[in-house]
Amino acid sequence: MNAYAQHTPHRMQTAAKLLTMSVVVASLAGCSLFSSDKRKPAELGPNVALLGVKQVWSQRANKANPTLVMNVTGKAVTVGSADGSVFAMDAGSGAELWRANIGQKLSAGVGSDGQVAAVVTETGFLVALSQGKEVWRKRLPNRVYTAPLVAGQRIFVQSADRSVSAYDAASGNALWTQSKTGESLVLRQSGVLTSFQDTLVAGVSGRFVGIDPNSGAVRWEVPIASPRGTNDVERLVELVGGVSRVGSVLCTRAYQMAVGCIDANSAQQRWTVRADGINGIAGDEEVVAGADANGVVTVWNRENGSVVWTSNRLKYRKLSQPLVLGRSVIVGDETGTVHMLSKKDGSPLNRISTDSSGISVAPVLAGNTMVVQTNNGAVFGFQPD
């Protein structure tokens, strides 16, 4: 690793903090680009609340990290914590639906279809739950940092090396594995695993890959970014969660290289643009939004990828993946502040305080409630006034 860091320091030193050897996993969870950066975060100035929002409930989970993404199924939100606890709540009221403890630390967030929930432990077990009761657990061959996808009575798992496997949700029996040629480096970060109609969609080496969920056969591949450079770090290119889907159009980020969209119906690339970020993106019918590793927020036109606006207002504040909601682009920062920026021009609409532990898990929308989880495990529900 040290030899690689002598070249192209910005990209390679950043990558070194989030990378791990594909065989031996380094203990680097939670590292961020500026964990040792002394550059001063942008000053916020006074808050002028142009968009009313109120806290309607709060709950307590346990400590979180960026791979422990929240799952939304209807109006239910399921949260995983680093210590192995899993907690489901009603997004409208914050009422607890069920709670469980896996007994081992978690390496990835929760997947759920409303009936079965699935998590993966740091020791490599896939665990299936029903209403908080463990149904089965199965040892996996590889480490996992992407939340499982539960759909069609199956549980789909993407490993750190971006291979994809399917398991029967009721029994845990292995159904198939779509292997990927091993890379010397992999990201210790959530990848892309989602669905479109009857196709499983995964991110593999900078490409969206459509997979037959019944057999594991590849149906199509569409690139967002391609490897370049002279060594493993420079050539690393992976799609990172999350994905913004509207109709048949899926958009995502390629780690430190690009943001782009494809049409899954035609298996064609719509557009791709250079973008130096490490976290996932979000969007709606009009725009796609993302935060660069240095805290610069950019919004692109969803149709063609042209830049709608770029803002330095939150520079160096260590931002979460955004949420696009109504006329706002919403991000959390390392102080636990939730920032609401205008989707139209990036101007501030409001900001909300949670606790001071920081927000690294992407905020989510469930029903008409925005749900935010802090690094210390406080969970908040916010609604418009």
JSON list of N, CA and C in Angstrom, two decimals, residues 17-92:
[
{"chain": "A", "resi": 17, "resn": "LYS", "atom": "N", "xyz": [-7.44, 4.42, 2.29]},
{"chain": "A", "resi": 17, "resn": "LYS", "atom": "CA", "xyz": [-8.21, 4.41, 3.52]},
{"chain": "A", "resi": 17, "resn": "LYS", "atom": "C", "xyz": [-9.46, 3.56, 3.43]},
{"chain": "A", "resi": 18, "resn": "LEU", "atom": "N", "xyz": [-9.95, 3.32, 2.22]},
{"chain": "A", "resi": 18, "resn": "LEU", "atom": "CA", "xyz": [-11.19, 2.57, 2.05]},
{"chain": "A", "resi": 18, "resn": "LEU", "atom": "C", "xyz": [-10.97, 1.22, 1.37]},
{"chain": "A", "resi": 19, "resn": "LEU", "atom": "N", "xyz": [-9.72, 0.94, 1.01]},
{"chain": "A", "resi": 19, "resn": "LEU", "atom": "CA", "xyz": [-9.43, -0.30, 0.31]},
{"chain": "A", "resi": 19, "resn": "LEU", "atom": "C", "xyz": [-8.94, -1.37, 1.26]},
{"chain": "A", "resi": 20, "resn": "THR", "atom": "N", "xyz": [-9.08, -2.60, 0.81]},
{"chain": "A", "resi": 20, "resn": "THR", "atom": "CA", "xyz": [-8.54, -3.73, 1.55]},
{"chain": "A", "resi": 20, "resn": "THR", "atom": "C", "xyz": [-8.10, -4.78, 0.55]},
{"chain": "A", "resi": 21, "resn": "MET", "atom": "N", "xyz": [-7.12, -5.58, 0.91]},
{"chain": "A", "resi": 21, "resn": "MET", "atom": "CA", "xyz": [-6.74, -6.69, 0.06]},
{"chain": "A", "resi": 21, "resn": "MET", "atom": "C", "xyz": [-7.91, -7.65, -0.02]},
{"chain": "A", "resi": 22, "resn": "SER", "atom": "N", "xyz": [-8.11, -8.28, -1.17]},
{"chain": "A", "resi": 22, "resn": "SER", "atom": "CA", "xyz": [-9.27, -9.14, -1.36]},
{"chain": "A", "resi": 22, "resn": "SER", "atom": "C", "xyz": [-9.20, -10.39, -0.50]},
{"chain": "A", "resi": 23, "resn": "VAL", "atom": "N", "xyz": [-8.03, -10.77, -0.01]},
{"chain": "A", "resi": 23, "resn": "VAL", "atom": "CA", "xyz": [-7.92, -11.94, 0.85]},
{"chain": "A", "resi": 23, "resn": "VAL", "atom": "C", "xyz": [-7.86, -11.55, 2.31]},
{"chain": "A", "resi": 24, "resn": "VAL", "atom": "N", "xyz": [-7.04, -10.57, 2.66]},
{"chain": "A", "resi": 24, "resn": "VAL", "atom": "CA", "xyz": [-6.90, -10.13, 4.04]},
{"chain": "A", "resi": 24, "resn": "VAL", "atom": "C", "xyz": [-7.57, -8.78, 4.19]},
{"chain": "A", "resi": 25, "resn": "VAL", "atom": "N", "xyz": [-8.55, -8.67, 5.09]},
{"chain": "A", "resi": 25, "resn": "VAL", "atom": "CA", "xyz": [-9.33, -7.45, 5.25]},
{"chain": "A", "resi": 25, "resn": "VAL", "atom": "C", "xyz": [-8.72, -6.59, 6.33]},
{"chain": "A", "resi": 26, "resn": "ALA", "atom": "N", "xyz": [-8.35, -5.36, 6.00]},
{"chain": "A", "resi": 26, "resn": "ALA", "atom": "CA", "xyz": [-7.81, -4.44, 7.00]},
{"chain": "A", "resi": 26, "resn": "ALA", "atom": "C", "xyz": [-8.92, -3.83, 7.82]},
{"chain": "A", "resi": 27, "resn": "SER", "atom": "N", "xyz": [-8.60, -3.41, 9.04]},
{"chain": "A", "resi": 27, "resn": "SER", "atom": "CA", "xyz": [-9.61, -2.83, 9.94]},
{"chain": "A", "resi": 27, "resn": "SER", "atom": "C", "xyz": [-9.71, -1.34, 9.70]},
{"chain": "A", "resi": 28, "resn": "LEU", "atom": "N", "xyz": [-10.44, -0.94, 8.64]},
{"chain": "A", "resi": 28, "resn": "LEU", "atom": "CA", "xyz": [-10.51, 0.46, 8.24]},
{"chain": "A", "resi": 28, "resn": "LEU", "atom": "C", "xyz": [-11.92, 0.96, 8.14]},
{"chain": "A", "resi": 29, "resn": "ALA", "atom": "N", "xyz": [-12.90, 0.26, 8.73]},
{"chain": "A", "resi": 29, "resn": "ALA", "atom": "CA", "xyz": [-14.29, 0.69, 8.62]},
{"chain": "A", "resi": 29, "resn": "ALA", "atom": "C", "xyz": [-14.45, 2.07, 9.22]},
{"chain": "A", "resi": 30, "resn": "GLY", "atom": "N", "xyz": [-15.25, 2.90, 8.53]},
{"chain": "A", "resi": 30, "resn": "GLY", "atom": "CA", "xyz": [-15.55, 4.22, 9.05]},
{"chain": "A", "resi": 30, "resn": "GLY", "atom": "C", "xyz": [-14.55, 5.27, 8.65]},
{"chain": "A", "resi": 31, "resn": "CYS", "atom": "N", "xyz": [-13.45, 4.90, 7.97]},
{"chain": "A", "resi": 31, "resn": "CYS", "atom": "CA", "xyz": [-12.48, 5.90, 7.54]},
{"chain": "A", "resi": 31, "resn": "CYS", "atom": "C", "xyz": [-13.10, 6.79, 6.49]},
{"chain": "A", "resi": 32, "resn": "SER", "atom": "N", "xyz": [-12.76, 8.07, 6.51]},
{"chain": "A", "resi": 32, "resn": "SER", "atom": "CA", "xyz": [-13.26, 8.99, 5.50]},
{"chain": "A", "resi": 32, "resn": "SER", "atom": "C", "xyz": [-12.09, 9.77, 4.93]},
{"chain": "A", "resi": 33, "resn": "LEU", "atom": "N", "xyz": [-12.36, 10.44, 3.85]},
{"chain": "A", "resi": 33, "resn": "LEU", "atom": "CA", "xyz": [-11.30, 11.10, 3.11]},
{"chain": "A", "resi": 33, "resn": "LEU", "atom": "C", "xyz": [-10.50, 12.05, 3.97]},
{"chain": "A", "resi": 34, "resn": "PHE", "atom": "N", "xyz": [-11.17, 12.80, 4.84]},
{"chain": "A", "resi": 34, "resn": "PHE", "atom": "CA", "xyz": [-10.46, 13.83, 5.58]},
{"chain": "A", "resi": 34, "resn": "PHE", "atom": "C", "xyz": [-10.34, 13.47, 7.06]},
{"chain": "A", "resi": 35, "resn": "SER", "atom": "N", "xyz": [-10.20, 12.16, 7.38]},
{"chain": "A", "resi": 35, "resn": "SER", "atom": "CA", "xyz": [-10.09, 11.76, 8.77]},
{"chain": "A", "resi": 35, "resn": "SER", "atom": "C", "xyz": [-8.85, 12.36, 9.42]},
{"chain": "A", "resi": 36, "resn": "SER", "atom": "N", "xyz": [-7.81, 12.69, 8.62]},
{"chain": "A", "resi": 36, "resn": "SER", "atom": "CA", "xyz": [-6.62, 13.34, 9.17]},
{"chain": "A", "resi": 36, "resn": "SER", "atom": "C", "xyz": [-6.40, 14.70, 8.53]},
{"chain": "A", "resi": 37, "resn": "ASP", "atom": "N", "xyz": [-7.40, 15.19, 7.83]},
{"chain": "A", "resi": 37, "resn": "ASP", "atom": "CA", "xyz": [-7.30, 16.47, 7.13]},
{"chain": "A", "resi": 37, "resn": "ASP", "atom": "C", "xyz": [-7.61, 17.60, 8.10]},
{"chain": "A", "resi": 38, "resn": "LYS", "atom": "N", "xyz": [-6.75, 18.62, 8.10]},
{"chain": "A", "resi": 38, "resn": "LYS", "atom": "CA", "xyz": [-6.92, 19.74, 9.04]},
{"chain": "A", "resi": 38, "resn": "LYS", "atom": "C", "xyz": [-7.56, 20.96, 8.39]},
{"chain": "A", "resi": 39, "resn": "ARG", "atom": "N", "xyz": [-8.02, 20.82, 7.16]},
{"chain": "A", "resi": 39, "resn": "ARG", "atom": "CA", "xyz": [-8.65, 21.97, 6.51]},
{"chain": "A", "resi": 39, "resn": "ARG", "atom": "C", "xyz": [-9.94, 22.33, 7.22]},
{"chain": "A", "resi": 40, "resn": "LYS", "atom": "N", "xyz": [-10.17, 23.60, 7.37]},
{"chain": "A", "resi": 40, "resn": "LYS", "atom": "CA", "xyz": [-11.27, 24.10, 8.19]},
{"chain": "A", "resi": 40, "resn": "LYS", "atom": "C", "xyz": [-12.60, 23.94, 7.46]},
{"chain": "A", "resi": 41, "resn": "PRO", "atom": "N", "xyz": [-13.60, 23.34, 8.12]},
{"chain": "A", "resi": 41, "resn": "PRO", "atom": "CA", "xyz": [-14.92, 23.24, 7.49]},
{"chain": "A", "resi": 41, "resn": "PRO", "atom": "C", "xyz": [-15.51, 24.62, 7.21]},
{"chain": "A", "resi": 42, "resn": "ALA", "atom": "N", "xyz": [-16.30, 24.70, 6.17]},
{"chain": "A", "resi": 42, "resn": "ALA", "atom": "CA", "xyz": [-16.94, 25.97, 5.80]},
{"chain": "A", "resi": 42, "resn": "ALA", "atom": "C", "xyz": [-17.82, 26.47, 6.94]},
{"chain": "A", "resi": 43, "resn": "GLU", "atom": "N", "xyz": [-17.76, 27.78, 7.18]},
{"chain": "A", "resi": 43, "resn": "GLU", "atom": "CA", "xyz": [-18.64, 28.40, 8.18]},
{"chain": "A", "resi": 43, "resn": "GLU", "atom": "C", "xyz": [-20.08, 28.40, 7.66]},
{"chain": "A", "resi": 44, "resn": "LEU", "atom": "N", "xyz": [-21.02, 28.17, 8.57]},
{"chain": "A", "resi": 44, "resn": "LEU", "atom": "CA", "xyz": [-22.41, 28.04, 8.15]},
{"chain": "A", "resi": 44, "resn": "LEU", "atom": "C", "xyz": [-23.17, 29.36, 8.15]},
{"chain": "A", "resi": 45, "resn": "GLY", "atom": "N", "xyz": [-22.83, 30.26, 9.04]},
{"chain": "A", "resi": 45, "resn": "GLY", "atom": "CA", "xyz": [-23.61, 31.50, 9.15]},
{"chain": "A", "resi": 45, "resn": "GLY", "atom": "C", "xyz": [-24.94, 31.24, 9.84]},
{"chain": "A", "resi": 46, "resn": "PRO", "atom": "N", "xyz": [-25.74, 32.27, 10.04]},
{"chain": "A", "resi": 46, "resn": "PRO", "atom": "CA", "xyz": [-27.03, 32.10, 10.72]},
{"chain": "A", "resi": 46, "resn": "PRO", "atom": "C", "xyz": [-28.00, 31.26, 9.89]},
{"chain": "A", "resi": 47, "resn": "ASN", "atom": "N", "xyz": [-28.84, 30.51, 10.60]},
{"chain": "A", "resi": 47, "resn": "ASN", "atom": "CA", "xyz": [-29.84, 29.69, 9.92]},
{"chain": "A", "resi": 47, "resn": "ASN", "atom": "C", "xyz": [-31.11, 30.50, 9.70]},
{"chain": "A", "resi": 48, "resn": "VAL", "atom": "N", "xyz": [-31.56, 30.55, 8.46]},
{"chain": "A", "resi": 48, "resn": "VAL", "atom": "CA", "xyz": [-32.84, 31.18, 8.13]},
{"chain": "A", "resi": 48, "resn": "VAL", "atom": "C", "xyz": [-33.74, 30.07, 7.62]},
{"chain": "A", "resi": 49, "resn": "ALA", "atom": "N", "xyz": [-34.74, 29.72, 8.42]},
{"chain": "A", "resi": 49, "resn": "ALA", "atom": "CA", "xyz": [-35.60, 28.58, 8.10]},
{"chain": "A", "resi": 49, "resn": "ALA", "atom": "C", "xyz": [-36.66, 28.98, 7.08]},
{"chain": "A", "resi": 50, "resn": "LEU", "atom": "N", "xyz": [-36.36, 28.75, 5.81]},
{"chain": "A", "resi": 50, "resn": "LEU", "atom": "CA", "xyz": [-37.31, 29.06, 4.75]},
{"chain": "A", "resi": 50, "resn": "LEU", "atom": "C", "xyz": [-38.26, 27.91, 4.46]},
{"chain": "A", "resi": 51, "resn": "LEU", "atom": "N", "xyz": [-37.90, 26.73, 4.94]},
{"chain": "A", "resi": 51, "resn": "LEU", "atom": "CA", "xyz": [-38.72, 25.54, 4.75]},
{"chain": "A", "resi": 51, "resn": "LEU", "atom": "C", "xyz": [-38.97, 24.91, 6.11]},
{"chain": "A", "resi": 52, "resn": "GLY", "atom": "N", "xyz": [-40.22, 24.88, 6.54]},
{"chain": "A", "resi": 52, "resn": "GLY", "atom": "CA", "xyz": [-40.54, 24.40, 7.87]},
{"chain": "A", "resi": 52, "resn": "GLY", "atom": "C", "xyz": [-40.45, 22.88, 7.97]},
{"chain": "A", "resi": 53, "resn": "VAL", "atom": "N", "xyz": [-39.83, 22.41, 9.05]},
{"chain": "A", "resi": 53, "resn": "VAL", "atom": "CA", "xyz": [-39.74, 20.98, 9.31]},
{"chain": "A", "resi": 53, "resn": "VAL", "atom": "C", "xyz": [-39.67, 20.80, 10.82]},
{"chain": "A", "resi": 54, "resn": "LYS", "atom": "N", "xyz": [-40.26, 19.72, 11.32]},
{"chain": "A", "resi": 54, "resn": "LYS", "atom": "CA", "xyz": [-40.28, 19.49, 12.75]},
{"chain": "A", "resi": 54, "resn": "LYS", "atom": "C", "xyz": [-39.91, 18.05, 13.07]},
{"chain": "A", "resi": 55, "resn": "GLN", "atom": "N", "xyz": [-39.29, 17.88, 14.23]},
{"chain": "A", "resi": 55, "resn": "GLN", "atom": "CA", "xyz": [-39.01, 16.53, 14.71]},
{"chain": "A", "resi": 55, "resn": "GLN", "atom": "C", "xyz": [-40.29, 15.96, 15.31]},
{"chain": "A", "resi": 56, "resn": "VAL", "atom": "N", "xyz": [-40.68, 14.75, 14.87]},
{"chain": "A", "resi": 56, "resn": "VAL", "atom": "CA", "xyz": [-41.92, 14.16, 15.35]},
{"chain": "A", "resi": 56, "resn": "VAL", "atom": "C", "xyz": [-41.67, 12.97, 16.28]},
{"chain": "A", "resi": 57, "resn": "TRP", "atom": "N", "xyz": [-40.48, 12.40, 16.24]},
{"chain": "A", "resi": 57, "resn": "TRP", "atom": "CA", "xyz": [-40.14, 11.34, 17.17]},
{"chain": "A", "resi": 57, "resn": "TRP", "atom": "C", "xyz": [-38.64, 11.10, 17.18]},
{"chain": "A", "resi": 58, "resn": "SER", "atom": "N", "xyz": [-38.17, 10.41, 18.19]},
{"chain": "A", "resi": 58, "resn": "SER", "atom": "CA", "xyz": [-36.79, 9.94, 18.24]},
{"chain": "A", "resi": 58, "resn": "SER", "atom": "C", "xyz": [-36.77, 8.55, 18.85]},
{"chain": "A", "resi": 59, "resn": "GLN", "atom": "N", "xyz": [-35.78, 7.77, 18.44]},
{"chain": "A", "resi": 59, "resn": "GLN", "atom": "CA", "xyz": [-35.60, 6.42, 18.95]},
{"chain": "A", "resi": 59, "resn": "GLN", "atom": "C", "xyz": [-34.12, 6.20, 19.20]},
{"chain": "A", "resi": 60, "resn": "ARG", "atom": "N", "xyz": [-33.81, 5.07, 19.83]},
{"chain": "A", "resi": 60, "resn": "ARG", "atom": "CA", "xyz": [-32.42, 4.77, 20.13]},
{"chain": "A", "resi": 60, "resn": "ARG", "atom": "C", "xyz": [-32.04, 3.41, 19.54]},
{"chain": "A", "resi": 61, "resn": "ALA", "atom": "N", "xyz": [-31.09, 3.43, 18.62]},
{"chain": "A", "resi": 61, "resn": "ALA", "atom": "CA", "xyz": [-30.45, 2.19, 18.17]},
{"chain": "A", "resi": 61, "resn": "ALA", "atom": "C", "xyz": [-29.07, 2.17, 18.82]},
{"chain": "A", "resi": 62, "resn": "ASN", "atom": "N", "xyz": [-28.09, 1.56, 18.19]},
{"chain": "A", "resi": 62, "resn": "ASN", "atom": "CA", "xyz": [-26.72, 1.61, 18.68]},
{"chain": "A", "resi": 62, "resn": "ASN", "atom": "C", "xyz": [-25.83, 2.15, 17.58]},
{"chain": "A", "resi": 63, "resn": "LYS", "atom": "N", "xyz": [-24.54, 2.17, 17.80]},
{"chain": "A", "resi": 63, "resn": "LYS", "atom": "CA", "xyz": [-23.63, 2.89, 16.92]},
{"chain": "A", "resi": 63, "resn": "LYS", "atom": "C", "xyz": [-23.72, 2.40, 15.48]},
{"chain": "A", "resi": 64, "resn": "ALA", "atom": "N", "xyz": [-23.56, 3.37, 14.56]},
{"chain": "A", "resi": 64, "resn": "ALA", "atom": "CA", "xyz": [-23.69, 3.11, 13.13]},
{"chain": "A", "resi": 64, "resn": "ALA", "atom": "C", "xyz": [-22.38, 3.40, 12.43]},
{"chain": "A", "resi": 65, "resn": "ASN", "atom": "N", "xyz": [-22.31, 3.01, 11.15]},
{"chain": "A", "resi": 65, "resn": "ASN", "atom": "CA", "xyz": [-21.22, 3.42, 10.26]},
{"chain": "A", "resi": 65, "resn": "ASN", "atom": "C", "xyz": [-21.78, 3.44, 8.85]},
{"chain": "A", "resi": 66, "resn": "PRO", "atom": "N", "xyz": [-21.03, 3.98, 7.86]},
{"chain": "A", "resi": 66, "resn": "PRO", "atom": "CA", "xyz": [-21.63, 4.20, 6.53]},
{"chain": "A", "resi": 66, "resn": "PRO", "atom": "C", "xyz": [-22.14, 2.95, 5.83]},
{"chain": "A", "resi": 67, "resn": "THR", "atom": "N", "xyz": [-21.61, 1.76, 6.13]},
{"chain": "A", "resi": 67, "resn": "THR", "atom": "CA", "xyz": [-22.09, 0.57, 5.44]},
{"chain": "A", "resi": 67, "resn": "THR", "atom": "C", "xyz": [-23.44, 0.09, 5.99]},
{"chain": "A", "resi": 68, "resn": "LEU", "atom": "N", "xyz": [-23.84, 0.58, 7.16]},
{"chain": "A", "resi": 68, "resn": "LEU", "atom": "CA", "xyz": [-25.07, 0.10, 7.80]},
{"chain": "A", "resi": 68, "resn": "LEU", "atom": "C", "xyz": [-26.27, 0.92, 7.34]},
{"chain": "A", "resi": 69, "resn": "VAL", "atom": "N", "xyz": [-26.54, 0.88, 6.05]},
{"chain": "A", "resi": 69, "resn": "VAL", "atom": "CA", "xyz": [-27.63, 1.66, 5.47]},
{"chain": "A", "resi": 69, "resn": "VAL", "atom": "C", "xyz": [-28.97, 1.20, 6.03]},
{"chain": "A", "resi": 70, "resn": "MET", "atom": "N", "xyz": [-29.90, 2.15, 6.14]},
{"chain": "A", "resi": 70, "resn": "MET", "atom": "CA", "xyz": [-31.25, 1.83, 6.59]},
{"chain": "A", "resi": 70, "resn": "MET", "atom": "C", "xyz": [-32.07, 1.25, 5.45]},
{"chain": "A", "resi": 71, "resn": "ASN", "atom": "N", "xyz": [-33.01, 0.38, 5.79]},
{"chain": "A", "resi": 71, "resn": "ASN", "atom": "CA", "xyz": [-33.90, -0.22, 4.81]},
{"chain": "A", "resi": 71, "resn": "ASN", "atom": "C", "xyz": [-35.30, 0.33, 4.98]},
{"chain": "A", "resi": 72, "resn": "VAL", "atom": "N", "xyz": [-35.96, 0.69, 3.87]},
{"chain": "A", "resi": 72, "resn": "VAL", "atom": "CA", "xyz": [-37.33, 1.18, 3.89]},
{"chain": "A", "resi": 72, "resn": "VAL", "atom": "C", "xyz": [-38.20, 0.21, 3.11]},
{"chain": "A", "resi": 73, "resn": "THR", "atom": "N", "xyz": [-39.24, -0.30, 3.76]},
{"chain": "A", "resi": 73, "resn": "THR", "atom": "CA", "xyz": [-40.25, -1.13, 3.12]},
{"chain": "A", "resi": 73, "resn": "THR", "atom": "C", "xyz": [-41.61, -0.58, 3.48]},
{"chain": "A", "resi": 74, "resn": "GLY", "atom": "N", "xyz": [-42.25, 0.11, 2.53]},
{"chain": "A", "resi": 74, "resn": "GLY", "atom": "CA", "xyz": [-43.49, 0.79, 2.86]},
{"chain": "A", "resi": 74, "resn": "GLY", "atom": "C", "xyz": [-43.24, 1.88, 3.87]},
{"chain": "A", "resi": 75, "resn": "LYS", "atom": "N", "xyz": [-43.91, 1.83, 5.02]},
{"chain": "A", "resi": 75, "resn": "LYS", "atom": "CA", "xyz": [-43.72, 2.81, 6.08]},
{"chain": "A", "resi": 75, "resn": "LYS", "atom": "C", "xyz": [-42.86, 2.29, 7.21]},
{"chain": "A", "resi": 76, "resn": "ALA", "atom": "N", "xyz": [-42.25, 1.12, 7.01]},
{"chain": "A", "resi": 76, "resn": "ALA", "atom": "CA", "xyz": [-41.37, 0.55, 8.03]},
{"chain": "A", "resi": 76, "resn": "ALA", "atom": "C", "xyz": [-39.91, 0.84, 7.69]},
{"chain": "A", "resi": 77, "resn": "VAL", "atom": "N", "xyz": [-39.13, 1.20, 8.70]},
{"chain": "A", "resi": 77, "resn": "VAL", "atom": "CA", "xyz": [-37.69, 1.44, 8.55]},
{"chain": "A", "resi": 77, "resn": "VAL", "atom": "C", "xyz": [-36.97, 0.46, 9.45]},
{"chain": "A", "resi": 78, "resn": "THR", "atom": "N", "xyz": [-36.00, -0.25, 8.89]},
{"chain": "A", "resi": 78, "resn": "THR", "atom": "CA", "xyz": [-35.21, -1.20, 9.66]},
{"chain": "A", "resi": 78, "resn": "THR", "atom": "C", "xyz": [-33.77, -0.72, 9.71]},
{"chain": "A", "resi": 79, "resn": "VAL", "atom": "N", "xyz": [-33.20, -0.72, 10.92]},
{"chain": "A", "resi": 79, "resn": "VAL", "atom": "CA", "xyz": [-31.89, -0.14, 11.18]},
{"chain": "A", "resi": 79, "resn": "VAL", "atom": "C", "xyz": [-30.99, -1.21, 11.77]},
{"chain": "A", "resi": 80, "resn": "GLY", "atom": "N", "xyz": [-29.78, -1.33, 11.26]},
{"chain": "A", "resi": 80, "resn": "GLY", "atom": "CA", "xyz": [-28.79, -2.21, 11.85]},
{"chain": "A", "resi": 80, "resn": "GLY", "atom": "C", "xyz": [-27.73, -1.39, 12.56]},
{"chain": "A", "resi": 81, "resn": "SER", "atom": "N", "xyz": [-27.19, -1.94, 13.64]},
{"chain": "A", "resi": 81, "resn": "SER", "atom": "CA", "xyz": [-26.14, -1.26, 14.40]},
{"chain": "A", "resi": 81, "resn": "SER", "atom": "C", "xyz": [-24.87, -2.09, 14.38]},
{"chain": "A", "resi": 82, "resn": "ALA", "atom": "N", "xyz": [-23.76, -1.41, 14.58]},
{"chain": "A", "resi": 82, "resn": "ALA", "atom": "CA", "xyz": [-22.46, -2.08, 14.48]},
{"chain": "A", "resi": 82, "resn": "ALA", "atom": "C", "xyz": [-22.32, -3.24, 15.46]},
{"chain": "A", "resi": 83, "resn": "ASP", "atom": "N", "xyz": [-22.98, -3.16, 16.61]},
{"chain": "A", "resi": 83, "resn": "ASP", "atom": "CA", "xyz": [-22.83, -4.20, 17.63]},
{"chain": "A", "resi": 83, "resn": "ASP", "atom": "C", "xyz": [-23.66, -5.44, 17.36]},
{"chain": "A", "resi": 84, "resn": "GLY", "atom": "N", "xyz": [-24.49, -5.43, 16.31]},
{"chain": "A", "resi": 84, "resn": "GLY", "atom": "CA", "xyz": [-25.29, -6.60, 15.98]},
{"chain": "A", "resi": 84, "resn": "GLY", "atom": "C", "xyz": [-26.77, -6.48, 16.28]},
{"chain": "A", "resi": 85, "resn": "SER", "atom": "N", "xyz": [-27.21, -5.35, 16.79]},
{"chain": "A", "resi": 85, "resn": "SER", "atom": "CA", "xyz": [-28.64, -5.17, 17.03]},
{"chain": "A", "resi": 85, "resn": "SER", "atom": "C", "xyz": [-29.34, -4.71, 15.76]},
{"chain": "A", "resi": 86, "resn": "VAL", "atom": "N", "xyz": [-30.57, -5.16, 15.59]},
{"chain": "A", "resi": 86, "resn": "VAL", "atom": "CA", "xyz": [-31.40, -4.81, 14.43]},
{"chain": "A", "resi": 86, "resn": "VAL", "atom": "C", "xyz": [-32.75, -4.37, 14.97]},
{"chain": "A", "resi": 87, "resn": "PHE", "atom": "N", "xyz": [-33.27, -3.27, 14.42]},
{"chain": "A", "resi": 87, "resn": "PHE", "atom": "CA", "xyz": [-34.42, -2.60, 15.01]},
{"chain": "A", "resi": 87, "resn": "PHE", "atom": "C", "xyz": [-35.34, -2.12, 13.90]},
{"chain": "A", "resi": 88, "resn": "ALA", "atom": "N", "xyz": [-36.62, -2.50, 13.93]},
{"chain": "A", "resi": 88, "resn": "ALA", "atom": "CA", "xyz": [-37.60, -2.05, 12.95]},
{"chain": "A", "resi": 88, "resn": "ALA", "atom": "C", "xyz": [-38.61, -1.14, 13.63]},
{"chain": "A", "resi": 89, "resn": "MET", "atom": "N", "xyz": [-38.99, -0.07, 12.94]},
{"chain": "A", "resi": 89, "resn": "MET", "atom": "CA", "xyz": [-39.91, 0.91, 13.52]},
{"chain": "A", "resi": 89, "resn": "MET", "atom": "C", "xyz": [-40.89, 1.40, 12.46]},
{"chain": "A", "resi": 90, "resn": "ASP", "atom": "N", "xyz": [-42.01, 1.91, 12.94]},
{"chain": "A", "resi": 90, "resn": "ASP", "atom": "CA", "xyz": [-42.97, 2.58, 12.08]},
{"chain": "A", "resi": 90, "resn": "ASP", "atom": "C", "xyz": [-42.49, 4.00, 11.85]},
{"chain": "A", "resi": 91, "resn": "ALA", "atom": "N", "xyz": [-42.31, 4.38, 10.57]},
{"chain": "A", "resi": 91, "resn": "ALA", "atom": "CA", "xyz": [-41.72, 5.69, 10.27]},
{"chain": "A", "resi": 91, "resn": "ALA", "atom": "C", "xyz": [-42.63, 6.84, 10.67]},
{"chain": "A", "resi": 92, "resn": "GLY", "atom": "N", "xyz": [-43.95, 6.61, 10.66]},
{"chain": "A", "resi": 92, "resn": "GLY", "atom": "CA", "xyz": [-44.86, 7.70, 10.99]},
{"chain": "A", "resi": 92, "resn": "GLY", "atom": "C", "xyz": [-44.84, 8.07, 12.46]}
]
